[in-house]
Backbone as numpy.savetxt, mean C-alpha at the origin, in Angstrom:
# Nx Ny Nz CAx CAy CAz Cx Cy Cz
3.93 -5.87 -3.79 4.58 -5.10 -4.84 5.05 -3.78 -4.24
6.28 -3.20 -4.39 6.97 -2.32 -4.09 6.86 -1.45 -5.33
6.74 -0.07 -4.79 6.68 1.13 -5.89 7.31 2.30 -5.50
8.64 2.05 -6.16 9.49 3.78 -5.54 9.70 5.01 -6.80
8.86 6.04 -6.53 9.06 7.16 -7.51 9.76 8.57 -6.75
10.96 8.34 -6.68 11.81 9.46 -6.69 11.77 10.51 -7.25
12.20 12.00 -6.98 11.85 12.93 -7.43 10.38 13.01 -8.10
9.34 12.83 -7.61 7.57 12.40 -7.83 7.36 13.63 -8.86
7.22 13.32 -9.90 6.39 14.75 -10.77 7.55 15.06 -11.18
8.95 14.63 -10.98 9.97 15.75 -11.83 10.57 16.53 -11.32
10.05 16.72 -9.64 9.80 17.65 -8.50 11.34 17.05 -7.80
12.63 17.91 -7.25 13.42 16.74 -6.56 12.70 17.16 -4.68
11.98 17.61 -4.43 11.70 17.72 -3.14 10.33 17.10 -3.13
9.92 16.17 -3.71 9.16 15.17 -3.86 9.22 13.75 -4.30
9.20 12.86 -2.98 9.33 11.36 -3.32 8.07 10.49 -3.16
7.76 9.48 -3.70 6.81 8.74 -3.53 6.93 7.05 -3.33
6.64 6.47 -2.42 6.78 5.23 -2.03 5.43 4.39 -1.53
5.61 3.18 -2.27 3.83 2.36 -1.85 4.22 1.20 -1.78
3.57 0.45 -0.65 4.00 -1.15 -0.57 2.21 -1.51 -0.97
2.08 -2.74 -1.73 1.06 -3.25 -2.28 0.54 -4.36 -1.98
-0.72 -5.19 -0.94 -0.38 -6.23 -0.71 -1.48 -6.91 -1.10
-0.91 -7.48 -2.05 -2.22 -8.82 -3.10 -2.81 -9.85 -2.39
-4.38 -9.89 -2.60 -5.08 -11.13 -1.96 -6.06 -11.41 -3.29
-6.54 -12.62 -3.60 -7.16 -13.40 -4.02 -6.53 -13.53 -5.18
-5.40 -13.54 -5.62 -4.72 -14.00 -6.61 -4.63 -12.86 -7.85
-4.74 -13.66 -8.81 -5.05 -13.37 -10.42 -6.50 -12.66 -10.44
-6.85 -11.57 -11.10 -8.05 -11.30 -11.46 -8.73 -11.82 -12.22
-8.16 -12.69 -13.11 -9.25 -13.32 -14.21 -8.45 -15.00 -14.79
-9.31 -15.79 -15.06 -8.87 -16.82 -15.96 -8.47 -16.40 -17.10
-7.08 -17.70 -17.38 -6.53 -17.69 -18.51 -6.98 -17.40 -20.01
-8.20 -17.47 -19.85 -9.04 -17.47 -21.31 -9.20 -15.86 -21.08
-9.66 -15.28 -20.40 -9.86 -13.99 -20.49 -8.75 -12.72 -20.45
-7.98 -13.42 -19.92 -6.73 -13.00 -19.82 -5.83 -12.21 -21.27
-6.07 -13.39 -21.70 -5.54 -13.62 -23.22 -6.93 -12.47 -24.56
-7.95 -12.81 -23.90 -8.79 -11.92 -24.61 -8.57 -10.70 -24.48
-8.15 -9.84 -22.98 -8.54 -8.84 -22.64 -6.89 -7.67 -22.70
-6.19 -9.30 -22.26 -4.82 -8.41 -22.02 -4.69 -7.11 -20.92
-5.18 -7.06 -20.20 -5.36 -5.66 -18.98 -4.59 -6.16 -17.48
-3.99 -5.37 -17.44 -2.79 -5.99 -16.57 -3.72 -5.49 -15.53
-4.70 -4.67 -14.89 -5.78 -4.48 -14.16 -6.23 -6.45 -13.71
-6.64 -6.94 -14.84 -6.96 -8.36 -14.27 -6.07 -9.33 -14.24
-4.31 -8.82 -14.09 -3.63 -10.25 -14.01 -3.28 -10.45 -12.44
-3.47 -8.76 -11.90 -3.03 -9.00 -10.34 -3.01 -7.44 -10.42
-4.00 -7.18 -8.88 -4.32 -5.38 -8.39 -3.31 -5.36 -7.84
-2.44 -5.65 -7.29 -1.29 -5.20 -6.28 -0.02 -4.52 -7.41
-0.26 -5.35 -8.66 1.04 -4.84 -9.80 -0.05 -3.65 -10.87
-1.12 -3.72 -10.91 -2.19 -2.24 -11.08 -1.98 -1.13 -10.79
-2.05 -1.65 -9.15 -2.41 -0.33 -8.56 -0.83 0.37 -8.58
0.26 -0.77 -8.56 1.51 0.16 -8.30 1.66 1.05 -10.03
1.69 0.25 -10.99 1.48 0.93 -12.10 0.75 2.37 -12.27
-0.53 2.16 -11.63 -1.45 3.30 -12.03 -1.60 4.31 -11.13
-1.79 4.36 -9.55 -1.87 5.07 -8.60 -1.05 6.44 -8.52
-0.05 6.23 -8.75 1.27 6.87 -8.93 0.55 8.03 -9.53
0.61 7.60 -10.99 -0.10 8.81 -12.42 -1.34 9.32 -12.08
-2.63 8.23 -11.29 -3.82 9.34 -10.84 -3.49 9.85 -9.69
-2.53 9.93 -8.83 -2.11 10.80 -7.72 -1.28 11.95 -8.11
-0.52 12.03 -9.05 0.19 13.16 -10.06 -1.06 14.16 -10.68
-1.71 13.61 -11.16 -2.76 14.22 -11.69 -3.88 14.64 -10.94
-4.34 14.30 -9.47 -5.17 14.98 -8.80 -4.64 16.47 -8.30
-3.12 16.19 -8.31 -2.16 16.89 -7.78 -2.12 18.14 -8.25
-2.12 17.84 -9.91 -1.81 18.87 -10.76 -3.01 19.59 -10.78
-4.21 18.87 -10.36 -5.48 19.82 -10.81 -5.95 20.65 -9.76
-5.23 20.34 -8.45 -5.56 21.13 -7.17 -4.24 21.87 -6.80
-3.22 22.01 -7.74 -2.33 22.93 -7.78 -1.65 22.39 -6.38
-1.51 21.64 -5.80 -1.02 20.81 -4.66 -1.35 21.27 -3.36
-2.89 21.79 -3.36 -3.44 22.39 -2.03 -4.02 21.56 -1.24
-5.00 20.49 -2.17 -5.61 19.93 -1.19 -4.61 18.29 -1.53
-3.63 18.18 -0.70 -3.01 16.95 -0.91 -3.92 15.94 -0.47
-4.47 16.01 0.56 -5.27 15.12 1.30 -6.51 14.60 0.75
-6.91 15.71 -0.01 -8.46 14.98 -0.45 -8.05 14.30 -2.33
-6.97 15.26 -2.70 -6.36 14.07 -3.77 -6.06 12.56 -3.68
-5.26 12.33 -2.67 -5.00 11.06 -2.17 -6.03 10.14 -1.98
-7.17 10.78 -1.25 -8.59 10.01 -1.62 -9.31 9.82 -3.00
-8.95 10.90 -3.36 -9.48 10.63 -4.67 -8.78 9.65 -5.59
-7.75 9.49 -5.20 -7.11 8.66 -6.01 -7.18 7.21 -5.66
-6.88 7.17 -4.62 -7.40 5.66 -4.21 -8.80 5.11 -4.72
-10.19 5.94 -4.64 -11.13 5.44 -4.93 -10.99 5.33 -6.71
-10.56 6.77 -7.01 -10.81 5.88 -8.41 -9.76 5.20 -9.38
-9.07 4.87 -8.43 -8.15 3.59 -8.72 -8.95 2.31 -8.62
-9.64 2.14 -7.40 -10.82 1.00 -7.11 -11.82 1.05 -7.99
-12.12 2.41 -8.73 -13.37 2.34 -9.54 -12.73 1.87 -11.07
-11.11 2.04 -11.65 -10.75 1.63 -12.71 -11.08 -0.28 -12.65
-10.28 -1.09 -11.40 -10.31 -1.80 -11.44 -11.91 -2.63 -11.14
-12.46 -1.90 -10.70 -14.01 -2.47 -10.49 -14.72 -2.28 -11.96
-14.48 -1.18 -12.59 -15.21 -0.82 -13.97 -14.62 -2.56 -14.93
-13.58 -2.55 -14.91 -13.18 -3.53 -15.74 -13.63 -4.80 -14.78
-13.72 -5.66 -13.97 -13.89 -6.42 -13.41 -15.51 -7.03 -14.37
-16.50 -5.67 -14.19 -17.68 -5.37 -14.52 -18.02 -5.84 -16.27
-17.32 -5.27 -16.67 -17.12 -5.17 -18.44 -16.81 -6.66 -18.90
-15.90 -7.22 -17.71 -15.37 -8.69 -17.87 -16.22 -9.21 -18.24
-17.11 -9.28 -17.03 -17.90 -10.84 -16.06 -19.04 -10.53 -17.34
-19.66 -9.22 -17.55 -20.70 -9.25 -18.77 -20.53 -10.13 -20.08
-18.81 -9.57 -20.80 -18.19 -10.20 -21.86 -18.10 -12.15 -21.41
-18.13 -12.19 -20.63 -17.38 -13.55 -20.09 -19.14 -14.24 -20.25
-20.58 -13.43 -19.68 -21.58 -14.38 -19.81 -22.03 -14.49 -20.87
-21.67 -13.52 -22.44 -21.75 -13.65 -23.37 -21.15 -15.11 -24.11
-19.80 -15.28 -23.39 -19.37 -16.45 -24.01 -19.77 -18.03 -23.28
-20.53 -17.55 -22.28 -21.30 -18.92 -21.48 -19.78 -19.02 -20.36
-19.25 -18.49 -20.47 -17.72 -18.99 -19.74 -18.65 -19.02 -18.05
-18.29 -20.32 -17.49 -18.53 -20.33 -16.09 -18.73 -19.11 -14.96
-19.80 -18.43 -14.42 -20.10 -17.56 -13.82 -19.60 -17.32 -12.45
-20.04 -19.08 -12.13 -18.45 -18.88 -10.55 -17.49 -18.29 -10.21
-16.69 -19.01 -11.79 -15.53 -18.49 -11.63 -14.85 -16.85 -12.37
-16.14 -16.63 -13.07 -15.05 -14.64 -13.12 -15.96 -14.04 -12.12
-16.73 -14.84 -11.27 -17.34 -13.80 -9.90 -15.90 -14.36 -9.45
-15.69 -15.26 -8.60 -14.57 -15.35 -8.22 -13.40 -15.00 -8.46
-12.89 -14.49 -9.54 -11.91 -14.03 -9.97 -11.65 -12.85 -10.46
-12.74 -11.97 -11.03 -12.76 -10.70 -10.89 -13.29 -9.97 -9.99
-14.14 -10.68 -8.87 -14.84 -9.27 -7.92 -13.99 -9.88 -6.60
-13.49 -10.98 -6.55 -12.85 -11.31 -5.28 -11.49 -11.14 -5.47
-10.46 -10.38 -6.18 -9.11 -9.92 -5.88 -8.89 -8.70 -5.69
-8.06 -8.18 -4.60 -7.91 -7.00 -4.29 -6.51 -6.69 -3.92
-5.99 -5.44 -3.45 -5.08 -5.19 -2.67 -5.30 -4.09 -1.55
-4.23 -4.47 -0.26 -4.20 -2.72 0.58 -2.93 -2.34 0.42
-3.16 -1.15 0.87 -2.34 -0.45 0.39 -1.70 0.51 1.43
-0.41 1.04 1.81 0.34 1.87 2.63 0.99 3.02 1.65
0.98 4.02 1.53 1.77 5.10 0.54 2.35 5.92 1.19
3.63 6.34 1.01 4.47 7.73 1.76 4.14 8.57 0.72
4.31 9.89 0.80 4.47 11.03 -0.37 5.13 12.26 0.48
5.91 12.24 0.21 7.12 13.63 0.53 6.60 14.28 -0.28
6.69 15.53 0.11 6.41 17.02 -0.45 6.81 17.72 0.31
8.21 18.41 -0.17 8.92 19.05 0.37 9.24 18.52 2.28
8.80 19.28 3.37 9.35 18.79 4.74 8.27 18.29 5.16
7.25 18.09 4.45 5.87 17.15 4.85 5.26 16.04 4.43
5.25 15.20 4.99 4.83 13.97 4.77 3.56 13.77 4.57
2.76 12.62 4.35 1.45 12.29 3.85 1.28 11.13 3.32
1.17 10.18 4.56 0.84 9.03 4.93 -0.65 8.31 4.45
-1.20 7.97 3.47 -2.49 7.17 2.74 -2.08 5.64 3.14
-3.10 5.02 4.00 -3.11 4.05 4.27 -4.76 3.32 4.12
-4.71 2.04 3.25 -6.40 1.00 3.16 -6.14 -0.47 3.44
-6.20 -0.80 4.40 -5.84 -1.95 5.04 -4.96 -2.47 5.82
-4.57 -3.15 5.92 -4.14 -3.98 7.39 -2.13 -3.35 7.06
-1.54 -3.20 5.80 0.04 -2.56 6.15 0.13 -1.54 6.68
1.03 -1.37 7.21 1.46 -0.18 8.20 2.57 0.19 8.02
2.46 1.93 8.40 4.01 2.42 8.40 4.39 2.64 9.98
5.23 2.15 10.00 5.89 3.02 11.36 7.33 3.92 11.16
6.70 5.09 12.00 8.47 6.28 11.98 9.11 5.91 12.84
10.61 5.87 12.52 11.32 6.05 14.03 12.04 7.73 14.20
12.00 8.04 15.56 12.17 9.25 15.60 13.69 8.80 17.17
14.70 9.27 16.88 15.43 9.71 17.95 15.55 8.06 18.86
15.72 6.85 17.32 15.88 5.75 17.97 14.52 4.92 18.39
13.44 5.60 18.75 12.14 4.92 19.12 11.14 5.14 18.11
10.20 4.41 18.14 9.28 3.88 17.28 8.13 5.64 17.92
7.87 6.40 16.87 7.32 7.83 17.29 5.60 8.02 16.52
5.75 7.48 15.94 4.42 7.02 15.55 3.53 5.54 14.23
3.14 5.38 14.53 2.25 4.22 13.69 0.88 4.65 13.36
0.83 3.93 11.56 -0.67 4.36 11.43 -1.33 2.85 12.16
-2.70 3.19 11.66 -3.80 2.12 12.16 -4.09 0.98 11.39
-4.37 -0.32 11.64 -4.93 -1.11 10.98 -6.15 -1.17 10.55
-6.82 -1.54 9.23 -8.06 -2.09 9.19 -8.67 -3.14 8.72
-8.87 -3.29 9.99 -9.48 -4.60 10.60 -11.17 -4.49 10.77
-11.46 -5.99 10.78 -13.17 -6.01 11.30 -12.47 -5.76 13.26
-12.01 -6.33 13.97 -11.58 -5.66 15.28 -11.85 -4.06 15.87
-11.53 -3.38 14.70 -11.15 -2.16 15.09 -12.98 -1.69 15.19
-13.19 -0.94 16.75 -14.20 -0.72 16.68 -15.34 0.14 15.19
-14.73 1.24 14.99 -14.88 2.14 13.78 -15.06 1.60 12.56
-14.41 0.37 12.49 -14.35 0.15 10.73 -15.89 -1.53 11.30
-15.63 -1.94 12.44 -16.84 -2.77 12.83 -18.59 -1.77 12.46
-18.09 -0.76 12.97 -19.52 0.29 13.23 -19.94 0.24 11.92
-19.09 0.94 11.03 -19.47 1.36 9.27 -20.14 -0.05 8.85
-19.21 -0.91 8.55 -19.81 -2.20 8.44 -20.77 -2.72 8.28
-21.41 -2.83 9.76 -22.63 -2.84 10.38 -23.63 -2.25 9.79
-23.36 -0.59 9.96 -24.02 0.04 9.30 -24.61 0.65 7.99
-23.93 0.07 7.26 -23.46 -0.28 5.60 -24.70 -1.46 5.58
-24.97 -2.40 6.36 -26.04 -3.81 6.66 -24.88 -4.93 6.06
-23.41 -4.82 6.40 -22.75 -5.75 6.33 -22.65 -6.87 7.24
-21.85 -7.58 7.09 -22.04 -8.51 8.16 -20.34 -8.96 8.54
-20.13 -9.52 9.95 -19.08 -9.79 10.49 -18.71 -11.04 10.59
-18.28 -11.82 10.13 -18.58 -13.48 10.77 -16.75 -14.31 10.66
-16.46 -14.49 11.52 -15.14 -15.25 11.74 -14.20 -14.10 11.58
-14.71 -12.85 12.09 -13.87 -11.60 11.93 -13.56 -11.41 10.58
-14.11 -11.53 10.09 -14.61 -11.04 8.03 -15.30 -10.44 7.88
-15.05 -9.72 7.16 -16.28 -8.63 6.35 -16.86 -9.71 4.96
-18.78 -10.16 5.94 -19.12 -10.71 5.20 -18.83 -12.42 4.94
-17.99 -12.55 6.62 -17.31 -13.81 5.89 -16.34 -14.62 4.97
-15.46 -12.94 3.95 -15.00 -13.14 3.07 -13.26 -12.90 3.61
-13.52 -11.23 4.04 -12.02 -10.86 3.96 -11.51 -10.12 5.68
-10.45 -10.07 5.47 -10.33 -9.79 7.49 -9.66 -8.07 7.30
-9.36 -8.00 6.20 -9.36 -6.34 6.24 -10.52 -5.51 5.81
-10.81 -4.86 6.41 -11.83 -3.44 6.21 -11.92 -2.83 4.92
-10.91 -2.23 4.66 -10.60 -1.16 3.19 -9.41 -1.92 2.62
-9.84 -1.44 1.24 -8.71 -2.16 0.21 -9.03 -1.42 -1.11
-8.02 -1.50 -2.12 -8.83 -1.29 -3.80 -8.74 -2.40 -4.53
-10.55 -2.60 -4.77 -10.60 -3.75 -5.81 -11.62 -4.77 -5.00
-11.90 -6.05 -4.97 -12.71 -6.76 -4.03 -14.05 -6.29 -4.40
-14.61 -6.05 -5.77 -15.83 -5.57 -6.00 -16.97 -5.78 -5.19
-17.36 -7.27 -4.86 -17.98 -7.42 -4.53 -18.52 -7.56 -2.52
-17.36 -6.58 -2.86 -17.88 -6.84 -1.14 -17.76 -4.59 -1.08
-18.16 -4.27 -1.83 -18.31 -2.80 -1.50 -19.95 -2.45 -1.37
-20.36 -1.78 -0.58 -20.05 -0.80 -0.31 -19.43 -1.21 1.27
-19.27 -2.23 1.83 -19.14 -2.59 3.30 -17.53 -2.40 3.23
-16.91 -2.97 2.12 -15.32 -2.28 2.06 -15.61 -1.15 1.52
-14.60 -0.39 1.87 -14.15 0.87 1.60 -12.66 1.00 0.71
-12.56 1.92 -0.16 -10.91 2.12 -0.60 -10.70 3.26 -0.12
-11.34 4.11 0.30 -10.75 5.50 0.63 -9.34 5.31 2.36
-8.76 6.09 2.00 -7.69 5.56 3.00 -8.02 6.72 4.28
-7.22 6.28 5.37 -6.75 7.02 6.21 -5.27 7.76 5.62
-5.35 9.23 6.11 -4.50 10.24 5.75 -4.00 10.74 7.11
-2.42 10.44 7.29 -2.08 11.26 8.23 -0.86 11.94 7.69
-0.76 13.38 8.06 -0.01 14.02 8.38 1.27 14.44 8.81
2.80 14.04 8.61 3.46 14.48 9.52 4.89 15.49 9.19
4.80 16.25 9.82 6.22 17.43 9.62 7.64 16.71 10.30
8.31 17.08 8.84 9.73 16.34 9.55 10.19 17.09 10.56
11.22 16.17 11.47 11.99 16.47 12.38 13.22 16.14 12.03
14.57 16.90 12.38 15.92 16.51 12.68 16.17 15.19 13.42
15.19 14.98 14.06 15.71 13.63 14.47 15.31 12.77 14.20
14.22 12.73 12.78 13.89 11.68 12.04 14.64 10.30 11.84
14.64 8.94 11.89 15.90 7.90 11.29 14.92 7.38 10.43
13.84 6.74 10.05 13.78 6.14 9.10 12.17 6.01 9.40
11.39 5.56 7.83 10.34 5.60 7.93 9.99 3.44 7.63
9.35 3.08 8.13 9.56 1.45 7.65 8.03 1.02 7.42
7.96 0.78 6.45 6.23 0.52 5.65 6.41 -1.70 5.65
5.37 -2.29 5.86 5.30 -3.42 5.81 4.03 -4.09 5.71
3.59 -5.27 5.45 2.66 -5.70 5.60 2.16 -6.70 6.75
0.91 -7.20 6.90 0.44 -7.52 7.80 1.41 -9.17 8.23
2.20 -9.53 7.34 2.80 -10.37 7.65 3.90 -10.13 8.94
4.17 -9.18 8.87 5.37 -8.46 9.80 4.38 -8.26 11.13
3.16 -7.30 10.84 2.75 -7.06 11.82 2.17 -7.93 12.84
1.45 -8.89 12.29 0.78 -10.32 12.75 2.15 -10.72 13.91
3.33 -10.29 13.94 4.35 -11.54 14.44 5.32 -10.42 15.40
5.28 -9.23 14.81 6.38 -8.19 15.72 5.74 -6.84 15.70
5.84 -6.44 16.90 4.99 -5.17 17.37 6.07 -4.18 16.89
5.75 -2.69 16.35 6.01 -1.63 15.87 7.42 -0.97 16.69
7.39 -1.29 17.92 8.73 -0.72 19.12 9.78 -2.27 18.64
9.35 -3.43 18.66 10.64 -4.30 18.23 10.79 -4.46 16.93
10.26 -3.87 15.85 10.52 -3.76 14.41 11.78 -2.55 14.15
11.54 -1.49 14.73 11.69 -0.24 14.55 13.87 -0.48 15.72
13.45 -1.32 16.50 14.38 -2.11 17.48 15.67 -2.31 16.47
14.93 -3.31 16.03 15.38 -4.73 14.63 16.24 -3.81 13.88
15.48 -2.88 13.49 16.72 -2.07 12.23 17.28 -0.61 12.97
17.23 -0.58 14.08 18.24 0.33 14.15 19.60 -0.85 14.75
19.39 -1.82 14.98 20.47 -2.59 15.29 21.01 -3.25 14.24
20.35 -3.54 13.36 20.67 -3.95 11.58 21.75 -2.76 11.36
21.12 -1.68 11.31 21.84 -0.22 11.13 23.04 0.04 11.89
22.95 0.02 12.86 24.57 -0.02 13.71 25.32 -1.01 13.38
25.26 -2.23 13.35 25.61 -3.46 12.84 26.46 -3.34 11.45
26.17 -2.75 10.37 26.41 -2.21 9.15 27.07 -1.15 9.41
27.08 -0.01 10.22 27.84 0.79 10.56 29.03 0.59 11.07
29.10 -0.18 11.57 30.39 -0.84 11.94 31.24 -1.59 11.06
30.70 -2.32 10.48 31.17 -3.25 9.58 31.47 -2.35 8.16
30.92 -1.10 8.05 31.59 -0.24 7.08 32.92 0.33 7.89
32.64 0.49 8.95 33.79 1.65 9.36 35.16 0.30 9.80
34.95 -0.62 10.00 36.28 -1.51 10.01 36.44 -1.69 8.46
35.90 -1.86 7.64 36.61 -2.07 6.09 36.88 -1.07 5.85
36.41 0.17 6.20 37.73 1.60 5.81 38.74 1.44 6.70
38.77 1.51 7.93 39.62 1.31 8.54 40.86 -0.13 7.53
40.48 -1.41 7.67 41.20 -1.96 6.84 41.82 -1.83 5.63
40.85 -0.91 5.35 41.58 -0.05 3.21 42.80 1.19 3.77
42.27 1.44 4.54 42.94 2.89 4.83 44.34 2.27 5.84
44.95 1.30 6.20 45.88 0.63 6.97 46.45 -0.39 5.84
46.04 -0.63 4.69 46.10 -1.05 3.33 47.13 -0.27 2.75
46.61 0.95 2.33 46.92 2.19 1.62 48.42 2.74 2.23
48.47 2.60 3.62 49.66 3.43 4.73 50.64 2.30 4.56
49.98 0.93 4.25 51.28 0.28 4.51 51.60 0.37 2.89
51.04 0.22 1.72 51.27 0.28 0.56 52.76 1.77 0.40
51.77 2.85 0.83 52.55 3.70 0.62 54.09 3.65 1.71
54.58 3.29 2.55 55.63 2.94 3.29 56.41 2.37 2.58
């Protein structure tokens, strides 16, 4: 799920952009669905783009936009804690009605999403990243920086894990999931995490483009031939605009003759 909020807050030197990437489906069976109506349990990836947005506006507003960084955390987690609170409220309501226990464990504590977010503010950027999508910048034609994945691989998010008394098995956390941090996936917290990585970056003039994706992209093309891919997409299109003016404008000269 794609989420673009332009002018963020009302603000025009503030934009906001989030790519969303859904795993374990639907949050809840059809029967509950219909009981509960909470778009929280039809799918976290169309949630979180809905809701994140408004509790990131609002951490914003209450720290007068100083501490951007520890808002952004805050918002991610209790974005994970909206969708975990309800997950919770479900599975209780759901053993009231005898409804199969398998399946709203399975369906409410096992769907999640990660998540990649840009946030412009004014000439500074602020990169929130929980799981395996990635942004990469291109700067001056080359690929100038990339955030990190999280992965059970990555030594750091292996350590916590571990040390959490999680467990690793087929490169899963737990056996279950192959990313580290995410919001939502109740049941595998405290060993997942939602709080993101936050980076930092001040624009440059020679900025070209910022390109956010998911692990599908990344799994198959490294960050220098992605970043490759569309500046040649980009010239490609550049051209092909500047011969159809050229053709309008040799249009126009012979019209007028």
């Amino acid at each position: 799920v794609i989420c673009i909020r332009g002018s963020f807050r009302e603000r025009k030197t503030q934009d906001l952009f989030a790519l969303f990437d859904g795993h374990g489906g639907r949050c809840a069976p059809n029967l509950l669905l219909n009981l509960f109506a909470k778009k929280c349990l039809r799918n976290a990836a169309s949630y979180c783009a809905d809701r994140l947005p408004t509790i990131i506006a609002d951490n914003l507003a209450r720290s007068d936009d100083m501490y951007v960084e520890s808002a952004l955390v805050n918002s991610f987690v209790q974005c994970h804690k909206e969708i975990a609170g309800w997950a919770t409220k479900v599975h209780i309501f759901s053993c009231l009605l005898f409804f199969p226990q398998s399946l709203t464990v399975k369906f409410l504590f096992q769907c999640g999403t990660t998540v990649v977010l840009l946030l412009v503010i004014d000439l500074r950027r602020y990169i929130a990243v929980a799981g395996d999508s990635r942004l990469v910048l291109s700067r001056a034609g080359r690929c100038a920086f990339v955030t990190t994945a999280h992965k059970t691989s990555h030594p750091s998010e292996r350590a916590r894990i571990l040390a959490a008394n999680g467990t690793i098995e087929d490169e899963r956390v737990n056996g279950q999931l192959s990313v580290t941090r995410a919001i939502g996936d109740a049941d595998l917290f405290p060993y997942l995490t939602a709080e993101p990585d936050v980076y930092i970056q001040d624009a440059d003039e020679d900025d070209d483009f910022a390109l956010m994706a998911s692990d599908g992209i990344w799994d198959a093309v490294t960050p220098d031939a992605a970043v490759a891919f569309v500046h040649e997409q980009l010239q490609a299109y550049s051209a092909l605009a500047d011969a159809e003016q050229a053709k309008h404008a040799s249009a126009a000269d012979f019209a007028a003759d």
